[in-house]
CSV table of C-alpha atoms in Angstrom, one decimal:
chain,number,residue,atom,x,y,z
A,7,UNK,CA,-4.0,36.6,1.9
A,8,UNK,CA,-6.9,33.6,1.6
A,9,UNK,CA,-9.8,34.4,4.3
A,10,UNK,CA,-12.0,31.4,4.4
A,11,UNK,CA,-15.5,31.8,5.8
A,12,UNK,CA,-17.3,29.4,8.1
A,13,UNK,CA,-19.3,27.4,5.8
A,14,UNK,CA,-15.8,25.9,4.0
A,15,UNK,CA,-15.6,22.6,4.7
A,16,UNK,CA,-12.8,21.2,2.0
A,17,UNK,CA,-9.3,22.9,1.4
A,18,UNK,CA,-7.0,22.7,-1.4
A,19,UNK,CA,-4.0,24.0,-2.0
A,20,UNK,CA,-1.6,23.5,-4.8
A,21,UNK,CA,2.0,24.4,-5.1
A,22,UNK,CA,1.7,28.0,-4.1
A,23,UNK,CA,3.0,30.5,-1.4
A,24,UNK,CA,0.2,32.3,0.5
A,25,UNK,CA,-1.3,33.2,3.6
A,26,UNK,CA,-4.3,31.6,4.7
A,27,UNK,CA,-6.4,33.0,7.1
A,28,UNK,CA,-8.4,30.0,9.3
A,29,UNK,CA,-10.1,32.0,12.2
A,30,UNK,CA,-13.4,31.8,10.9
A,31,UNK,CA,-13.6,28.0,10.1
A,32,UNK,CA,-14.7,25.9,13.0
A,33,UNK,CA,-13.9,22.5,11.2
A,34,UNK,CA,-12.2,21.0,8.1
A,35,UNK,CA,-14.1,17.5,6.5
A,36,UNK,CA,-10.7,17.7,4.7
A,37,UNK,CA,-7.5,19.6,3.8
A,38,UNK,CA,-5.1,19.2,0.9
A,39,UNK,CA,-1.8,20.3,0.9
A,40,UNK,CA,-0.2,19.6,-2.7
A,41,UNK,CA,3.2,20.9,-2.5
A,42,UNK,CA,5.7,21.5,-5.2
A,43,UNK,CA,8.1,18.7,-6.2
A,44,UNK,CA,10.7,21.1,-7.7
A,45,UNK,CA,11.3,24.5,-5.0
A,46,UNK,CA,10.0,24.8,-1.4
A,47,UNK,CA,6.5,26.2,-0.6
A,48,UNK,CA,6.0,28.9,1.8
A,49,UNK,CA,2.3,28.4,3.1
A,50,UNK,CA,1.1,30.1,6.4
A,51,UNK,CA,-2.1,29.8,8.4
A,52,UNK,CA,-3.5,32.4,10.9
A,53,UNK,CA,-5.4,30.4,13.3
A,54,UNK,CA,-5.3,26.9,14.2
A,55,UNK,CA,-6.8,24.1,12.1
A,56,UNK,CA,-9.2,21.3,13.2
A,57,UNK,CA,-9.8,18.8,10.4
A,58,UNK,CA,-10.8,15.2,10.2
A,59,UNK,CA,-8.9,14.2,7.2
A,60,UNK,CA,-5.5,15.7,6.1
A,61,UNK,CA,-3.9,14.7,2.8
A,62,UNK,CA,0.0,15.7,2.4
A,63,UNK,CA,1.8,15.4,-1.4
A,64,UNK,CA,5.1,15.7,-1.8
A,65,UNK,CA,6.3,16.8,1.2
A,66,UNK,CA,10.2,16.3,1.0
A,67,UNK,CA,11.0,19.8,0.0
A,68,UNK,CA,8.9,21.3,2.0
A,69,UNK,CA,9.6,20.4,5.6
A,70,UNK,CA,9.4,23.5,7.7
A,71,UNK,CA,5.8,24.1,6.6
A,72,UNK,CA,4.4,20.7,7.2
A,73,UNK,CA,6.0,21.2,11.0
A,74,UNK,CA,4.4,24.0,11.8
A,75,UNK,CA,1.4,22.8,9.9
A,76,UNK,CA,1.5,19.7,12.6
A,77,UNK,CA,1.8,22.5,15.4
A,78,UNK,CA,-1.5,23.9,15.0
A,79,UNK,CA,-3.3,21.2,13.9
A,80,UNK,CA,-6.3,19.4,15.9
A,81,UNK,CA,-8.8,16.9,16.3
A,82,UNK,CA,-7.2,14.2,13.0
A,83,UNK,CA,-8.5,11.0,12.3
A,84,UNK,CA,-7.4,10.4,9.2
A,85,UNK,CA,-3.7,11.4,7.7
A,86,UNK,CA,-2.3,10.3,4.4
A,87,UNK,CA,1.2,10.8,2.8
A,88,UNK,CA,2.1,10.2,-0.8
A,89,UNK,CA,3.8,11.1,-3.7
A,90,UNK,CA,3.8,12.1,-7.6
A,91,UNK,CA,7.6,11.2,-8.1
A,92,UNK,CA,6.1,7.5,-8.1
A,93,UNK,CA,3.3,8.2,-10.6
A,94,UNK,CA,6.0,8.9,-13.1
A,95,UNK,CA,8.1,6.2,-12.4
A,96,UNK,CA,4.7,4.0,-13.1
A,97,UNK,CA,4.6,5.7,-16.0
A,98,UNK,CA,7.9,4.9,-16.9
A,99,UNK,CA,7.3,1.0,-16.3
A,100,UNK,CA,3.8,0.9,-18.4
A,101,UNK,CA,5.5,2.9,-21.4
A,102,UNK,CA,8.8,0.2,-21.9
A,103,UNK,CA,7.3,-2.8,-20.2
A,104,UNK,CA,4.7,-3.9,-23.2
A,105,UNK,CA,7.9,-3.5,-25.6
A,106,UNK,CA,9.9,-5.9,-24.3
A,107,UNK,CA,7.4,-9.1,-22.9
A,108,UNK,CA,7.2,-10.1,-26.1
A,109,UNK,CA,9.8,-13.1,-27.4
A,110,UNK,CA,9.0,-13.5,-31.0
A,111,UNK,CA,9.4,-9.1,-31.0
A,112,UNK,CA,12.6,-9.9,-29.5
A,113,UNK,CA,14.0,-12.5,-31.9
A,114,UNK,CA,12.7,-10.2,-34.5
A,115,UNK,CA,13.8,-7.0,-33.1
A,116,UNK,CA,16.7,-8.2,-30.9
A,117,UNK,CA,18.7,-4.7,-31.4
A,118,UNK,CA,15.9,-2.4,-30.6
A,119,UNK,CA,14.6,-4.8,-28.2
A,120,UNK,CA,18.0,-4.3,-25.8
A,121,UNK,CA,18.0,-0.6,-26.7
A,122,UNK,CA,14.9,-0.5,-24.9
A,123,UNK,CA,16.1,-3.0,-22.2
A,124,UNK,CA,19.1,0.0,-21.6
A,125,UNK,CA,16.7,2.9,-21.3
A,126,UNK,CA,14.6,1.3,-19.3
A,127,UNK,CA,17.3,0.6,-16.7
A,128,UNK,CA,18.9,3.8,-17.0
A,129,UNK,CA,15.6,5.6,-16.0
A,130,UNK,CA,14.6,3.3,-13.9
A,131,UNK,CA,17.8,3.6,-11.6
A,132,UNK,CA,17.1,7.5,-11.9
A,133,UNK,CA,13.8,7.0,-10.0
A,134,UNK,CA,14.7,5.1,-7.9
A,135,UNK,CA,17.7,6.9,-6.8
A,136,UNK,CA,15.8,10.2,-6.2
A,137,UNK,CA,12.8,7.9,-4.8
A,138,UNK,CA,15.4,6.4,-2.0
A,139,UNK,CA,17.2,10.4,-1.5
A,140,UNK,CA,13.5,12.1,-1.2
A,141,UNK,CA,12.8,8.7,1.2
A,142,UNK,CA,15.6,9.6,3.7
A,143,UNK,CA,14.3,13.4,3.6
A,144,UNK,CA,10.8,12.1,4.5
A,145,UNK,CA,11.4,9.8,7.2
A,146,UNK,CA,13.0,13.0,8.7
A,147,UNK,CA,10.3,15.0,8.7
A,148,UNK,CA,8.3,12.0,9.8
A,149,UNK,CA,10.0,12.0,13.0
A,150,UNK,CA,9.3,14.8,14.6
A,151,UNK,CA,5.9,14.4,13.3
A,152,UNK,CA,5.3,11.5,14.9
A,153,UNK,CA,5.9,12.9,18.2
A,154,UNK,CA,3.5,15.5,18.3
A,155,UNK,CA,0.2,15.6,20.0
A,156,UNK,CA,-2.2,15.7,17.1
A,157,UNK,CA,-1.2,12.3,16.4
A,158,UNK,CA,-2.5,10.6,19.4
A,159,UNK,CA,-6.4,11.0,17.7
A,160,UNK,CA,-5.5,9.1,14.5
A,161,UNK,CA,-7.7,6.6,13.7
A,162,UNK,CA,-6.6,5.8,10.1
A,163,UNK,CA,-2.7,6.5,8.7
A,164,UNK,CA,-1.8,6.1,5.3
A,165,UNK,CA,1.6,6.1,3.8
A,166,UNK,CA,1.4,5.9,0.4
A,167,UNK,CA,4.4,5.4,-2.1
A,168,UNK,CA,6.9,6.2,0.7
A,169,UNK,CA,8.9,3.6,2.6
A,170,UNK,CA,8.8,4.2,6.5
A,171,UNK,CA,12.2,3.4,8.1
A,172,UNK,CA,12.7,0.9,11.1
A,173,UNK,CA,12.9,4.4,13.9
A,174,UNK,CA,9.8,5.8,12.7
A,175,UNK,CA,7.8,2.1,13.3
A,176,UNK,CA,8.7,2.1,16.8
A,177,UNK,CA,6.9,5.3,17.1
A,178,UNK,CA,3.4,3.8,16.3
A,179,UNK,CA,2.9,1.3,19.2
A,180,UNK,CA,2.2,5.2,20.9
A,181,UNK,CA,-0.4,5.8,18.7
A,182,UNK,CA,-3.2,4.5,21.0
A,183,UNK,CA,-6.4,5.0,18.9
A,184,UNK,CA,-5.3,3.9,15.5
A,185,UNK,CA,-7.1,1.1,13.7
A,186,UNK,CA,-6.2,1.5,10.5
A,187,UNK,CA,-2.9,1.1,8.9
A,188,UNK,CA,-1.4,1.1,5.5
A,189,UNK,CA,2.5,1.1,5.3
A,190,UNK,CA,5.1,0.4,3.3
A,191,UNK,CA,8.8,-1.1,4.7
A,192,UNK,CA,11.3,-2.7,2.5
A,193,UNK,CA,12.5,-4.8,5.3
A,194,UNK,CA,9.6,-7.2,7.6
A,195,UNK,CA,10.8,-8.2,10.4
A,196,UNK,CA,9.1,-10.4,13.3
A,197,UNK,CA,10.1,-6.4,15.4
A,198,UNK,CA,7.6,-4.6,12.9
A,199,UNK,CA,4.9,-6.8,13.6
A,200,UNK,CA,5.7,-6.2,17.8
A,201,UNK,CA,5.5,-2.0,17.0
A,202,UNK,CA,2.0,-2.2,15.9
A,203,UNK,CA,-0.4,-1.2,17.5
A,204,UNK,CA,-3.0,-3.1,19.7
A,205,UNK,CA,-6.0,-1.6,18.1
A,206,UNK,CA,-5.4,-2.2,14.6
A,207,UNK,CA,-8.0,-3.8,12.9
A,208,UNK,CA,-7.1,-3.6,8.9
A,209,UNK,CA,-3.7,-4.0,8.0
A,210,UNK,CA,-1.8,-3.2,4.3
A,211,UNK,CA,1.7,-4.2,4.1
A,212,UNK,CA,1.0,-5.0,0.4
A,213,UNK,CA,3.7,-2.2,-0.3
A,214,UNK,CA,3.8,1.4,-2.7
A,215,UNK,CA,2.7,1.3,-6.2
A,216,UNK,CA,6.7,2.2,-7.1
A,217,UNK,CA,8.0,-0.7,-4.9
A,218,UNK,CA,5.4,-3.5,-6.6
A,219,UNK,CA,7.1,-1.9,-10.0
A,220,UNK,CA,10.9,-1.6,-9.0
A,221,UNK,CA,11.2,-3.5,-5.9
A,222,UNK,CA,10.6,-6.3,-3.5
A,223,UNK,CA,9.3,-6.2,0.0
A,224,UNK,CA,11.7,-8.5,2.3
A,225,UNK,CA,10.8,-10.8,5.4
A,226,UNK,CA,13.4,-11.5,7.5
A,227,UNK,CA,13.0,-14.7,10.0
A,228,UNK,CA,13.8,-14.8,13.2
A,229,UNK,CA,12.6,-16.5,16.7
A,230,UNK,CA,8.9,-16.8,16.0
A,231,UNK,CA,8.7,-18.3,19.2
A,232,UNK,CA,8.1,-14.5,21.3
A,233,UNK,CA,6.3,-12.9,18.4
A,234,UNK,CA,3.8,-10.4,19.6
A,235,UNK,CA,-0.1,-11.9,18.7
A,236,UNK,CA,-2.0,-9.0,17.1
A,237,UNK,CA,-5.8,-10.3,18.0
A,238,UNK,CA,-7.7,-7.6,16.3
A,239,UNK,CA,-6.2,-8.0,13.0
A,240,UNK,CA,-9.2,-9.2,11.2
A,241,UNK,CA,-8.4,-7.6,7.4
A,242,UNK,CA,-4.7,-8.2,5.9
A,243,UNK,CA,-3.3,-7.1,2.8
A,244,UNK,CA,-0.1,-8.1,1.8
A,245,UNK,CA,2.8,-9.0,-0.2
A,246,UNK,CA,2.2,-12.7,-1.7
A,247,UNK,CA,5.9,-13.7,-1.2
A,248,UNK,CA,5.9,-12.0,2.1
A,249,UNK,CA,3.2,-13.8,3.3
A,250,UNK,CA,4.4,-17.1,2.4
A,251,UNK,CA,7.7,-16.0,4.0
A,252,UNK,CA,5.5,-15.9,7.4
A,253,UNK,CA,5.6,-19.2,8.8
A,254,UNK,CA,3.7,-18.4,12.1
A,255,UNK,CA,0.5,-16.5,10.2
A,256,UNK,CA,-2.0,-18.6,12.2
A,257,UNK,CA,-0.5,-17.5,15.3
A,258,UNK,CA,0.3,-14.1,14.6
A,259,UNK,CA,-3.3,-13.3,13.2
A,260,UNK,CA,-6.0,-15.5,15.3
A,261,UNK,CA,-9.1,-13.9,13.8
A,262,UNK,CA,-8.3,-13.0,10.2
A,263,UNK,CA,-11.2,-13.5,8.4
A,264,UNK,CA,-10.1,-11.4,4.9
A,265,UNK,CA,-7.1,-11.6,3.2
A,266,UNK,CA,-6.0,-10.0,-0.1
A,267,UNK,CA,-3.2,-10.5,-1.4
A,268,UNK,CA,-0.9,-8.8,-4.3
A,269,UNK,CA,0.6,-11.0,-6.9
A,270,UNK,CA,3.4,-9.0,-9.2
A,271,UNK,CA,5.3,-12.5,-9.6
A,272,UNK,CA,5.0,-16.9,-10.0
A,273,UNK,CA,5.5,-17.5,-5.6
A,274,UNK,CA,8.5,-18.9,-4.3
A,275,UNK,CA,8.4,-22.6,-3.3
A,276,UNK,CA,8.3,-22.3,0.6
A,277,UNK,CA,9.9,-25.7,1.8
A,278,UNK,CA,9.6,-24.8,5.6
A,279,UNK,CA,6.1,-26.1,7.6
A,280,UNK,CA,3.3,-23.6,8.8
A,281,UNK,CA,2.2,-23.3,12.4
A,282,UNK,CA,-1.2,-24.6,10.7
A,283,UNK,CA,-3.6,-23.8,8.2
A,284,UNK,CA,-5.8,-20.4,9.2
A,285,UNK,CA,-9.0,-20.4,8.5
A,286,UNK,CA,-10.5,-17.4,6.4
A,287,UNK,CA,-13.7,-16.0,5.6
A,288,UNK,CA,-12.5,-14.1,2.1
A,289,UNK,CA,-9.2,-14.4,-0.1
A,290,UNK,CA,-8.5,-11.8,-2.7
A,291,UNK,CA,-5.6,-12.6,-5.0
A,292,UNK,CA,-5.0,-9.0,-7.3
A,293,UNK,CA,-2.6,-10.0,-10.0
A,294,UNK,CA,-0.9,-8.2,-12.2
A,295,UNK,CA,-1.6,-9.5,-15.0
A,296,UNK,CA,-4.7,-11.4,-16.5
A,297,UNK,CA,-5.3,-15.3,-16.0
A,298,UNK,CA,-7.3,-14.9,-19.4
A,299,UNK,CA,-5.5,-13.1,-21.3
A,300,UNK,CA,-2.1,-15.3,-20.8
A,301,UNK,CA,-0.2,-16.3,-24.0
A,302,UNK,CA,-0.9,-19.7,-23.5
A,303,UNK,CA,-3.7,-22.2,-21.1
A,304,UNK,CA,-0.5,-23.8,-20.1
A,305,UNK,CA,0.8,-20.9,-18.6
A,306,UNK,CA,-2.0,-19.3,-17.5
A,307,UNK,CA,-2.6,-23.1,-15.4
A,308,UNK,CA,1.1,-23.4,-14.6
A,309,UNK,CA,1.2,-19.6,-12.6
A,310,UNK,CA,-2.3,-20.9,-11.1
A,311,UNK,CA,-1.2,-23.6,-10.1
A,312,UNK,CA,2.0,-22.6,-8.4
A,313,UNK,CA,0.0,-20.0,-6.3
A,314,UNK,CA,-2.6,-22.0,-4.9
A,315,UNK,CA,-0.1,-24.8,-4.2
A,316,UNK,CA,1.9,-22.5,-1.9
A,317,UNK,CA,-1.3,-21.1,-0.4
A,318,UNK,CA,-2.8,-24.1,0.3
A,319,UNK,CA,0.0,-25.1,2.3
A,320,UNK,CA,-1.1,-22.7,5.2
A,321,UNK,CA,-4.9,-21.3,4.4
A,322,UNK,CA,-7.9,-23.8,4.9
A,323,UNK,CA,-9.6,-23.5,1.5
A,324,UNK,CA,-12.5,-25.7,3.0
A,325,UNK,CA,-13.7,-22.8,4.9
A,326,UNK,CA,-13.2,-20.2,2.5
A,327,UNK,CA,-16.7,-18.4,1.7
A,328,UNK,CA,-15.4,-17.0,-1.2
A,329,UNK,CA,-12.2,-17.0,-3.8
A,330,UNK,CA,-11.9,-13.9,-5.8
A,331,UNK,CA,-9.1,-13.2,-8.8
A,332,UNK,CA,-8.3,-9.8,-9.4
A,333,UNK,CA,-6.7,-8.5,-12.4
A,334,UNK,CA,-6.6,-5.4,-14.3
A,335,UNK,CA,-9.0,-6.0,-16.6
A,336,UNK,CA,-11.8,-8.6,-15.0
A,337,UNK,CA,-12.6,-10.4,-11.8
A,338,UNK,CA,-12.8,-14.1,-11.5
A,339,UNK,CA,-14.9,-15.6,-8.6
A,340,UNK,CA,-13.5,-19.5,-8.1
A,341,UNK,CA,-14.4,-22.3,-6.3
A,342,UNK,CA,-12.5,-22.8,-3.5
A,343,UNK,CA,-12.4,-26.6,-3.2
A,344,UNK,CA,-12.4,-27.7,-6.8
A,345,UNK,CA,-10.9,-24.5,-8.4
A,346,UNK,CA,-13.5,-24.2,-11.1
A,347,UNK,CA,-14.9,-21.0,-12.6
A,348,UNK,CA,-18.2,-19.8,-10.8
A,349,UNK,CA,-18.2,-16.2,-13.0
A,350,UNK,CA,-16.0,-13.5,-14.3
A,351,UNK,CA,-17.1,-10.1,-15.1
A,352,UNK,CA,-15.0,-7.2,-16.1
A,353,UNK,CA,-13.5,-5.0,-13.2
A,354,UNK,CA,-15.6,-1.9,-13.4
A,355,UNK,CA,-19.2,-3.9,-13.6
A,356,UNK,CA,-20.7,-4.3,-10.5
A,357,UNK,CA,-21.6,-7.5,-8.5
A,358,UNK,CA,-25.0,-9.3,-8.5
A,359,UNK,CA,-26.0,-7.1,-4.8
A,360,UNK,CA,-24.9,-3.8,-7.4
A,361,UNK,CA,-21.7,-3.3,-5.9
A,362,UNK,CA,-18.4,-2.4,-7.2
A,363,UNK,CA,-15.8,-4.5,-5.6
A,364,UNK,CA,-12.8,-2.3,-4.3
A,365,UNK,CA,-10.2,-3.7,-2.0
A,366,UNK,CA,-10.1,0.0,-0.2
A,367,UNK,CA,-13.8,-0.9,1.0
A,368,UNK,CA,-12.8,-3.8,3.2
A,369,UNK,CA,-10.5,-1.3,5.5
């Protein structure tokens, strides 16, 4: 048995069955509860647990003990779900990737080339199918989660790397204090946007690092005429074919000022009109991969090109105080109304106030 004393302010615990006595702590900055992808955990507490942030990896297997974790838990603001099944199917897509962009390597190398091609797939349908059965176990858990009365303090809810089915949306119109969301769905529909709550204020629908590597998010359009107006919305982060999908963005958001959004692929020519033209403070494009380090100018131009022409379509550039391209490697700061270069700088150098700019900061 673990006793922990009163000054123990941070928990960790990884992939291990013990008994952990809380009595004595008064209250958690932060608990983390890494559990074991491959067999079921068997962790107990003594006590009940008040704790501001709670961090919960791999979960799937494990589902008892994170329900009675729920049970005795107090007094959360701030609860984040993820998983390391995804961190290896990222792997996975870095490792064959690079082999195959190449076209002279594959005119050159055309057998090895498509050798690679069916590895690739093969593993890649692996991960996802244990990513989708692990995703059904989840959203199980989730639901009776989601329905107990720790929940109601959340101010911040994170759900990284696992997709939240349509059900367990519903449930978070009842979480009455939450500002801060980050979510990802495969499906958008104009009924996700009506399940949010009120009081958000930042919110990421850009999607799980496995989906931006395997999958697309979809928007679905409906009757945009009764969609729910979310007017505390003022940070989104999302999807850039999703947003371009949403044709009522000016109405649905009246005072976004920042948007970022994630760019894995050239847009898709949207031939439908926009309610209007929003009007922003900041736009953050994060790309994945570099402007300047593109084969060719012509293509580097081309994939430019084709992005700002679908986002001028429904954001004001005029009244854009800033235009910021992020890649992996640099980040570009660009006139909005002529498109020129004002600087680039490399990711991890900070900006002229000495600050690093990471998209986490603006929620």
């Amino acid at each position: 048995m673990l006793v922990v004393n009163i000054s123990c302010k941070t928990l960790t615990i990884n992939r291990c069955n013990c008994a952990i006595d809380v009595r004595n702590a008064e209250n958690f900055d932060r608990i983390e509860m890494n559990y074991s992808m491959h067999k079921g955990d068997n962790v107990k507490f003594i006590g009940s647990i008040c704790t501001s942030s709670l961090l919960l990896c791999n979960i799937f297997r494990n589902a008892n003990c994170v329900e009675s974790l729920f049970k005795i838990s107090t007094k959360i603001k701030h609860l984040h779900f993820t998983n390391d099944y995804t961190d290896e199917a990222n792997k996975l897509s870095r490792m064959f990737l690079p082999n195959m962009k190449s076209d002279s390597a594959l005119n050159n190398r055309r057998k090895t080339q498509l050798s690679l091609l069916a590895a690739y797939t093969k593993q890649t349908n692996y991960f996802c199918s244990i990513y989708e059965g692990y995703n059904d176990v989840i959203n199980l858990i989730l639901k009776k989660i989601l329905k107990e009365p720790v929940m109601t303090t959340l101010i911040k809810l994170e759900y990284d790397s696992i997709v939240v089915n349509e059900n367990n949306s519903k449930a978070f119109k009842t979480l009455l204090k939450l500002k801060i969301l980050k979510i990802c769905t495969a499906t958008i529909t104009n009924e996700f946007f009506e399940q949010l709550p009120s009081t958000l204020e930042p919110l990421d629908i850009s999607g799980s690092n496995f989906y931006r590597c395997f999958r697309s998010v979809e928007y679905k359009t409906q009757d945009e005429n009764s969609m729910f107006f979310h007017n505390t919305i003022k940070v989104l982060i999302v999807d850039l074919n999703v947003f371009l999908a949403i044709r009522s963005i000016k109405t649905l958001f009246p005072l976004l000022k920042i948007l970022k959004i994630c760019c894995k692929s050239v847009p898709k020519i949207c031939y439908y009109a926009y309610d209007g033209k929003i009007k922003l403070q900041k736009l953050y494009v994060e790309c994945c991969y570099d402007y300047h380090q593109s084969d060719t100018k012509s293509l580097e131009q081309w994939v430019f090109n084709n992005m700002v022409g679908e986002l001028v379509k429904c954001i004001d550039f005029d009244s854009l105080e800033c235009f910021i391209l992020v890649s992996n490697a640099e980040i570009v700061s660009v006139d909005p109304i002529n498109h020129t270069i004002l600087f680039k700088r490399p990711r991890t150098a900070p900006d002229k106030s000495g600050e690093m700019i990471t998209f986490e900061d603006l929620y």
